[in-house]
PDB file of C-alpha atoms in Angstrom:
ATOM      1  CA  UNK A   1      26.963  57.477  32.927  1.00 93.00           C
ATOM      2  CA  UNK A   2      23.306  55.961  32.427  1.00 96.00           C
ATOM      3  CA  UNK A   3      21.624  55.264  29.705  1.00 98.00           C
ATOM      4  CA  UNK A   4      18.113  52.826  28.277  1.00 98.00           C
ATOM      5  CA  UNK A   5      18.194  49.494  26.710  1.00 99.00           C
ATOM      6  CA  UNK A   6      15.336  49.044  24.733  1.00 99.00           C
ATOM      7  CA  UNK A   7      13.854  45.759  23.204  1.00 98.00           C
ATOM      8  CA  UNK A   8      12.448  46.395  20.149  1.00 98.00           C
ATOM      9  CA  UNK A   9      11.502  44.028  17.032  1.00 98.00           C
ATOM     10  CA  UNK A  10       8.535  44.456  13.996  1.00 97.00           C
ATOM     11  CA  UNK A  11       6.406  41.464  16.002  1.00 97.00           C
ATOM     12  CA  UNK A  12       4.840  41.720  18.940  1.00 97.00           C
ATOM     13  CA  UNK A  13       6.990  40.326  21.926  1.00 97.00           C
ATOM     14  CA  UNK A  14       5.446  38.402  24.906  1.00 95.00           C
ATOM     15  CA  UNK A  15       6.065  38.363  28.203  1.00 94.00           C
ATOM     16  CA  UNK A  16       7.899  35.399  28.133  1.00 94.00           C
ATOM     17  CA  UNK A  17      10.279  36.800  25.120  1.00 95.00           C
ATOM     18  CA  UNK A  18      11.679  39.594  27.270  1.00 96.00           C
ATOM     19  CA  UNK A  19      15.613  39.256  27.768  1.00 97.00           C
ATOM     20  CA  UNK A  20      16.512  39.262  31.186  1.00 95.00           C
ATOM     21  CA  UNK A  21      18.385  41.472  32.984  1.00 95.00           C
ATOM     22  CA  UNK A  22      21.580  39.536  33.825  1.00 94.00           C
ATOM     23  CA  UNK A  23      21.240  38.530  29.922  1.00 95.00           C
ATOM     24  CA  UNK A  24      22.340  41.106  28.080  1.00 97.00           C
ATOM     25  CA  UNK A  25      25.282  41.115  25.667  1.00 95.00           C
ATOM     26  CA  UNK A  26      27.284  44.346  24.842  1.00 95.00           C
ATOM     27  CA  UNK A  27      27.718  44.844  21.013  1.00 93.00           C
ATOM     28  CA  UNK A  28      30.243  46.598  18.501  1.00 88.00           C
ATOM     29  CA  UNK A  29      31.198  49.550  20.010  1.00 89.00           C
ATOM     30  CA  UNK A  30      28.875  49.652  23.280  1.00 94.00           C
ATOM     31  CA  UNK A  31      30.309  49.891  27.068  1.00 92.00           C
ATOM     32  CA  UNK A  32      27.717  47.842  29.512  1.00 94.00           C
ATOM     33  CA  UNK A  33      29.345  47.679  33.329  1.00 95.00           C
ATOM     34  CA  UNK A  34      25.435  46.472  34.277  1.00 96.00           C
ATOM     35  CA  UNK A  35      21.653  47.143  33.683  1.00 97.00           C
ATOM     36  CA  UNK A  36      18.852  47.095  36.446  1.00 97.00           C
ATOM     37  CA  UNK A  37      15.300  47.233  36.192  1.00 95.00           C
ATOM     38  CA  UNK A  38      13.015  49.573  35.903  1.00 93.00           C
ATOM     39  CA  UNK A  39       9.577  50.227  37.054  1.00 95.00           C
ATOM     40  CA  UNK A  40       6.104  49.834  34.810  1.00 95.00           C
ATOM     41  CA  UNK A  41       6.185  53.722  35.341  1.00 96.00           C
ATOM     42  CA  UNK A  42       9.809  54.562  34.434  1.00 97.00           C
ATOM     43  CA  UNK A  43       9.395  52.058  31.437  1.00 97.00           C
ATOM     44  CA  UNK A  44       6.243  54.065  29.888  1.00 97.00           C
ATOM     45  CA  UNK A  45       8.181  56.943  30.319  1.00 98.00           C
ATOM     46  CA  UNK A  46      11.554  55.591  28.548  1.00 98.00           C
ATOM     47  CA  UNK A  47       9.341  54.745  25.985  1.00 98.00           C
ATOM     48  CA  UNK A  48       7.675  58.164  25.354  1.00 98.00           C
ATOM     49  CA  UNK A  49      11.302  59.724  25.260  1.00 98.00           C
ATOM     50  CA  UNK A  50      12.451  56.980  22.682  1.00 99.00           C
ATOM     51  CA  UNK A  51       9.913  58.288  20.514  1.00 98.00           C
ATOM     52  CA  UNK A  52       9.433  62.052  21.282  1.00 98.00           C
ATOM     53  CA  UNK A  53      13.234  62.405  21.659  1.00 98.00           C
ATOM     54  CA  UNK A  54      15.568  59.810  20.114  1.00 99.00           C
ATOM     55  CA  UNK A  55      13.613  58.591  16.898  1.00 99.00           C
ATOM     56  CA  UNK A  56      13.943  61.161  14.467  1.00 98.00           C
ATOM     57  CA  UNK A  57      11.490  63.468  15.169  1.00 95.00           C
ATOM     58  CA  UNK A  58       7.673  62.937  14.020  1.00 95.00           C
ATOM     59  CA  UNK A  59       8.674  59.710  12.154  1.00 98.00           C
ATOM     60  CA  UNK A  60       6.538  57.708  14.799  1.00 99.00           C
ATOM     61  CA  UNK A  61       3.684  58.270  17.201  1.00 98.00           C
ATOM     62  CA  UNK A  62       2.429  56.127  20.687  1.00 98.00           C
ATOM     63  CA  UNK A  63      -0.156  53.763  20.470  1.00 97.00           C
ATOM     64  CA  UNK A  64      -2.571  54.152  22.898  1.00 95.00           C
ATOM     65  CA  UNK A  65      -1.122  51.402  24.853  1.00 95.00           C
ATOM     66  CA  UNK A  66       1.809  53.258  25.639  1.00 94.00           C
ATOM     67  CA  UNK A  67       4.095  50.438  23.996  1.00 94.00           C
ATOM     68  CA  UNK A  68       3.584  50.207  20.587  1.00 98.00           C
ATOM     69  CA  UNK A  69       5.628  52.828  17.846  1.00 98.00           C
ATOM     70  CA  UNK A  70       3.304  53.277  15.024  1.00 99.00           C
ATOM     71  CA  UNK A  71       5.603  54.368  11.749  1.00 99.00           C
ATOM     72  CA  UNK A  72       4.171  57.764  10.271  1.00 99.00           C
ATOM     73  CA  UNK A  73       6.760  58.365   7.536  1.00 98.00           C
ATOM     74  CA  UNK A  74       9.721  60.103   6.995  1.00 98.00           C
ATOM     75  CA  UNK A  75      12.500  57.438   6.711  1.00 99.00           C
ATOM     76  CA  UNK A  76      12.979  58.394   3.093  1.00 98.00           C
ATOM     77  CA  UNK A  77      14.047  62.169   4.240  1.00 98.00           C
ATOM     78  CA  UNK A  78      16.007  60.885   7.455  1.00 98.00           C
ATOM     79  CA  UNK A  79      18.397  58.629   5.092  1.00 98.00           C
ATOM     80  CA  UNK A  80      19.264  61.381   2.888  1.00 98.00           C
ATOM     81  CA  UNK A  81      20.050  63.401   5.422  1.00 98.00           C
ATOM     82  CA  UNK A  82      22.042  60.419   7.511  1.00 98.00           C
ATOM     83  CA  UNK A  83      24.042  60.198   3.960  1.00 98.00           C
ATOM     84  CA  UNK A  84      24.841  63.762   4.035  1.00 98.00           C
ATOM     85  CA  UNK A  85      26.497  63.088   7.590  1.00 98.00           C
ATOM     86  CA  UNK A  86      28.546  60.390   6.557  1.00 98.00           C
ATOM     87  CA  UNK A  87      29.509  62.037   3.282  1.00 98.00           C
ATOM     88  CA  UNK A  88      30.344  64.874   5.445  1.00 98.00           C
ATOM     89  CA  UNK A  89      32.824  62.783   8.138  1.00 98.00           C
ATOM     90  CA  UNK A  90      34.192  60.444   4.916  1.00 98.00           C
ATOM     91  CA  UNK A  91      35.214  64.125   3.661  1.00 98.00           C
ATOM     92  CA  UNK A  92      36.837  64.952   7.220  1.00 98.00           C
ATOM     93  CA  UNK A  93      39.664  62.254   6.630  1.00 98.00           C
ATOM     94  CA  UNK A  94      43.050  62.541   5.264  1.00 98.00           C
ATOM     95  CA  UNK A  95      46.300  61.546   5.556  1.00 97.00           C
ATOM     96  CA  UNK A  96      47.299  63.411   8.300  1.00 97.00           C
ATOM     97  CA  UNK A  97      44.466  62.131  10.791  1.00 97.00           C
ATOM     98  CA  UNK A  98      43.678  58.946   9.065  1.00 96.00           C
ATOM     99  CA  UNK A  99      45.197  56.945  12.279  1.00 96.00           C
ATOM    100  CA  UNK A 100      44.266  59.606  15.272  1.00 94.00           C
ATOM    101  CA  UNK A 101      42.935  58.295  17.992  1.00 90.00           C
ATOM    102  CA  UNK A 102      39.897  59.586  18.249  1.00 92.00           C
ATOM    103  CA  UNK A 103      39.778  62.075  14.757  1.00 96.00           C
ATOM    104  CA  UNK A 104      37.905  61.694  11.490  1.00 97.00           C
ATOM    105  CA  UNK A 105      38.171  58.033  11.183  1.00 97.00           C
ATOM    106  CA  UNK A 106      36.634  57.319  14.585  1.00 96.00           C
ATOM    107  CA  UNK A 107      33.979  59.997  14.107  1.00 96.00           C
ATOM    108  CA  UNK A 108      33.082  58.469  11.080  1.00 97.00           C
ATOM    109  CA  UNK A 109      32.811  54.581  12.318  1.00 96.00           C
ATOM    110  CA  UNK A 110      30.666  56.123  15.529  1.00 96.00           C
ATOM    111  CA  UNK A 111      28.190  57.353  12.849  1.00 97.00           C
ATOM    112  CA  UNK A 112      27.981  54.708  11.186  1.00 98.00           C
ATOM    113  CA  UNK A 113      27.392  52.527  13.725  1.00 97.00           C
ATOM    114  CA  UNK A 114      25.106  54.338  15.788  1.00 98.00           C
ATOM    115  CA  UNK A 115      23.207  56.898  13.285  1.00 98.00           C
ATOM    116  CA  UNK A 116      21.005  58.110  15.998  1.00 98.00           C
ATOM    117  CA  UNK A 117      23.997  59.519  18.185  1.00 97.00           C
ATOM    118  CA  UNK A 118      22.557  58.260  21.292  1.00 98.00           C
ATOM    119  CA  UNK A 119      23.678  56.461  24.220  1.00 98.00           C
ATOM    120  CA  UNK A 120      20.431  54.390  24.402  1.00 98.00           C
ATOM    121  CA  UNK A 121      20.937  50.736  23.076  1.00 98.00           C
ATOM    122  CA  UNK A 122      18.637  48.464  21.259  1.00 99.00           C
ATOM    123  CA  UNK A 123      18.211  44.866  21.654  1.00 98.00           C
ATOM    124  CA  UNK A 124      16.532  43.707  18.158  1.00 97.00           C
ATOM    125  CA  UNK A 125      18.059  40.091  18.133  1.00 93.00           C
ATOM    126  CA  UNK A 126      17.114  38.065  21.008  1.00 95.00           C
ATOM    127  CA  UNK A 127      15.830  34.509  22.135  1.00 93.00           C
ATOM    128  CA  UNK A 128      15.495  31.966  24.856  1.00 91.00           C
ATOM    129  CA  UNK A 129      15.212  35.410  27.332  1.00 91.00           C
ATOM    130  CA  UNK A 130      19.159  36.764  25.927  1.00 96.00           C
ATOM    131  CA  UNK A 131      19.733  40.006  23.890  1.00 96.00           C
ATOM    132  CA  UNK A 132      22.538  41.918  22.148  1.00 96.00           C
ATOM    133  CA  UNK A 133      22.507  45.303  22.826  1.00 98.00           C
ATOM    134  CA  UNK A 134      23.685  47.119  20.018  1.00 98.00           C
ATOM    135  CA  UNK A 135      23.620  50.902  18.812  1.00 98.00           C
ATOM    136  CA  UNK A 136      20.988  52.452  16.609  1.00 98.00           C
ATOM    137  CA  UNK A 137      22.455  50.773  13.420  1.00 98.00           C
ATOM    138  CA  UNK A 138      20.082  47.636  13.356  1.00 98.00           C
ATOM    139  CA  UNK A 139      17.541  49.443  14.271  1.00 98.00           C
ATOM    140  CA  UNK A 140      17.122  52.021  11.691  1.00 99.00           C
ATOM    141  CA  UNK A 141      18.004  49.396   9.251  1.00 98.00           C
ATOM    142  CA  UNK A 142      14.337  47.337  10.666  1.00 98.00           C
ATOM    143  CA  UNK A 143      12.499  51.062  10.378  1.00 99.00           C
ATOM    144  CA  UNK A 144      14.188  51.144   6.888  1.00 98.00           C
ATOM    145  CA  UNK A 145      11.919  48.216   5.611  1.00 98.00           C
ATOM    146  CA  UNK A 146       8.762  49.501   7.555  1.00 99.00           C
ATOM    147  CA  UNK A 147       5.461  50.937   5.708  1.00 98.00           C
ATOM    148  CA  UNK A 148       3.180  53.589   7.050  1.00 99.00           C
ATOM    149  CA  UNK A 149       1.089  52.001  10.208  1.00 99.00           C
ATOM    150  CA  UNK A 150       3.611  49.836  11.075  1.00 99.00           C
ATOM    151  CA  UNK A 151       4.341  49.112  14.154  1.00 98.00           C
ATOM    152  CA  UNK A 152       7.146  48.424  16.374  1.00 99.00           C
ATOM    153  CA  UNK A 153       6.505  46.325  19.542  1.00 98.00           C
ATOM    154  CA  UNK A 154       9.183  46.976  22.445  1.00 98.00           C
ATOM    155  CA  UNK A 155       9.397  44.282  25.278  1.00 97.00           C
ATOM    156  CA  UNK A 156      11.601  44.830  28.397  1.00 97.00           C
ATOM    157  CA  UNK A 157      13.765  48.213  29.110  1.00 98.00           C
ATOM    158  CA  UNK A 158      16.745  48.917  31.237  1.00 98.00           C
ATOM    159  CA  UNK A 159      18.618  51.228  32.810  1.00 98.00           C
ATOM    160  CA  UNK A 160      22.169  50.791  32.409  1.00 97.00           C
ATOM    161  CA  UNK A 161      25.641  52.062  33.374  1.00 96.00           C
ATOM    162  CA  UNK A 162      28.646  52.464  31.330  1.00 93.00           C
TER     163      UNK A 162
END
């Protein structure tokens, strides 16, 4: 299956700051066989879907630029409900499928880890050109501490297979 690594971070990232693709680290809970490339077309268009389609809905909008996430609002209402979700799979466990394989327990560490329940992966710790790709966790916790008209600046994206 194929999926997008995205580079993301509250400060803008240069050219030069963009992980590589050979340079990418799989995180808690992620599968990475390989990324590749993308084009400057394909990228613009990963990015529009990261915000029209992963992001919870009308939290952010595109800069003009195609590669800047301005922060509307909204975060306030998307934790509440992201609490509801875990309170929800907490309340799913018991004794019986406490140590399934893939019941309750599992369901409940996925959504913790990745609150977006997507595939796509998001590199917001990098340096020197090397990235962890990690699931939405780290991200929402950055949009967490952002204001309206904030921005988020992405840097290099990927295609990847897992």
């Amino acid at each position: 299956m194929h999926s997008i690594i995205y580079q993301i971070s509250n400060q803008p990232i240069s050219k030069e700051e963009h992980i590589g693709v050979d340079h990418i680290e799989a995180g808690d809970m992620t599968s990475l066989d390989y990324a590749y490339e993308s084009s400057e077309e394909e990228r613009k268009e990963n990015i529009r879907c990261l915000v029209e389609h992963i992001l919870p809905k009308e939290m952010f909008s595109l800069n003009e630029d195609g590669e800047t996430i301005v922060y509307q609002s909204g975060f306030a209402e998307w934790r509440k409900s992201y609490l509801d979700t875990i309170h929800t799979r907490m309340a799913d466990i018991n004794e019986e499928n406490i140590m399934k394989w893939v019941g309750p327990a599992y369901q409940l560490q996925k959504a913790i880890l990745n609150p977006l329940c997507t595939d796509a992966l998001f590199v917001t710790d990098f340096s020197n050109g090397y990235g962890l790709a990690e699931r939405s966790r780290e991200l929402m916790t950055i949009i967490g501490n952002l204001e309206i008209g904030d921005k988020l600046y992405v840097g290099a994206v990927f295609g990847y297979h897992f």
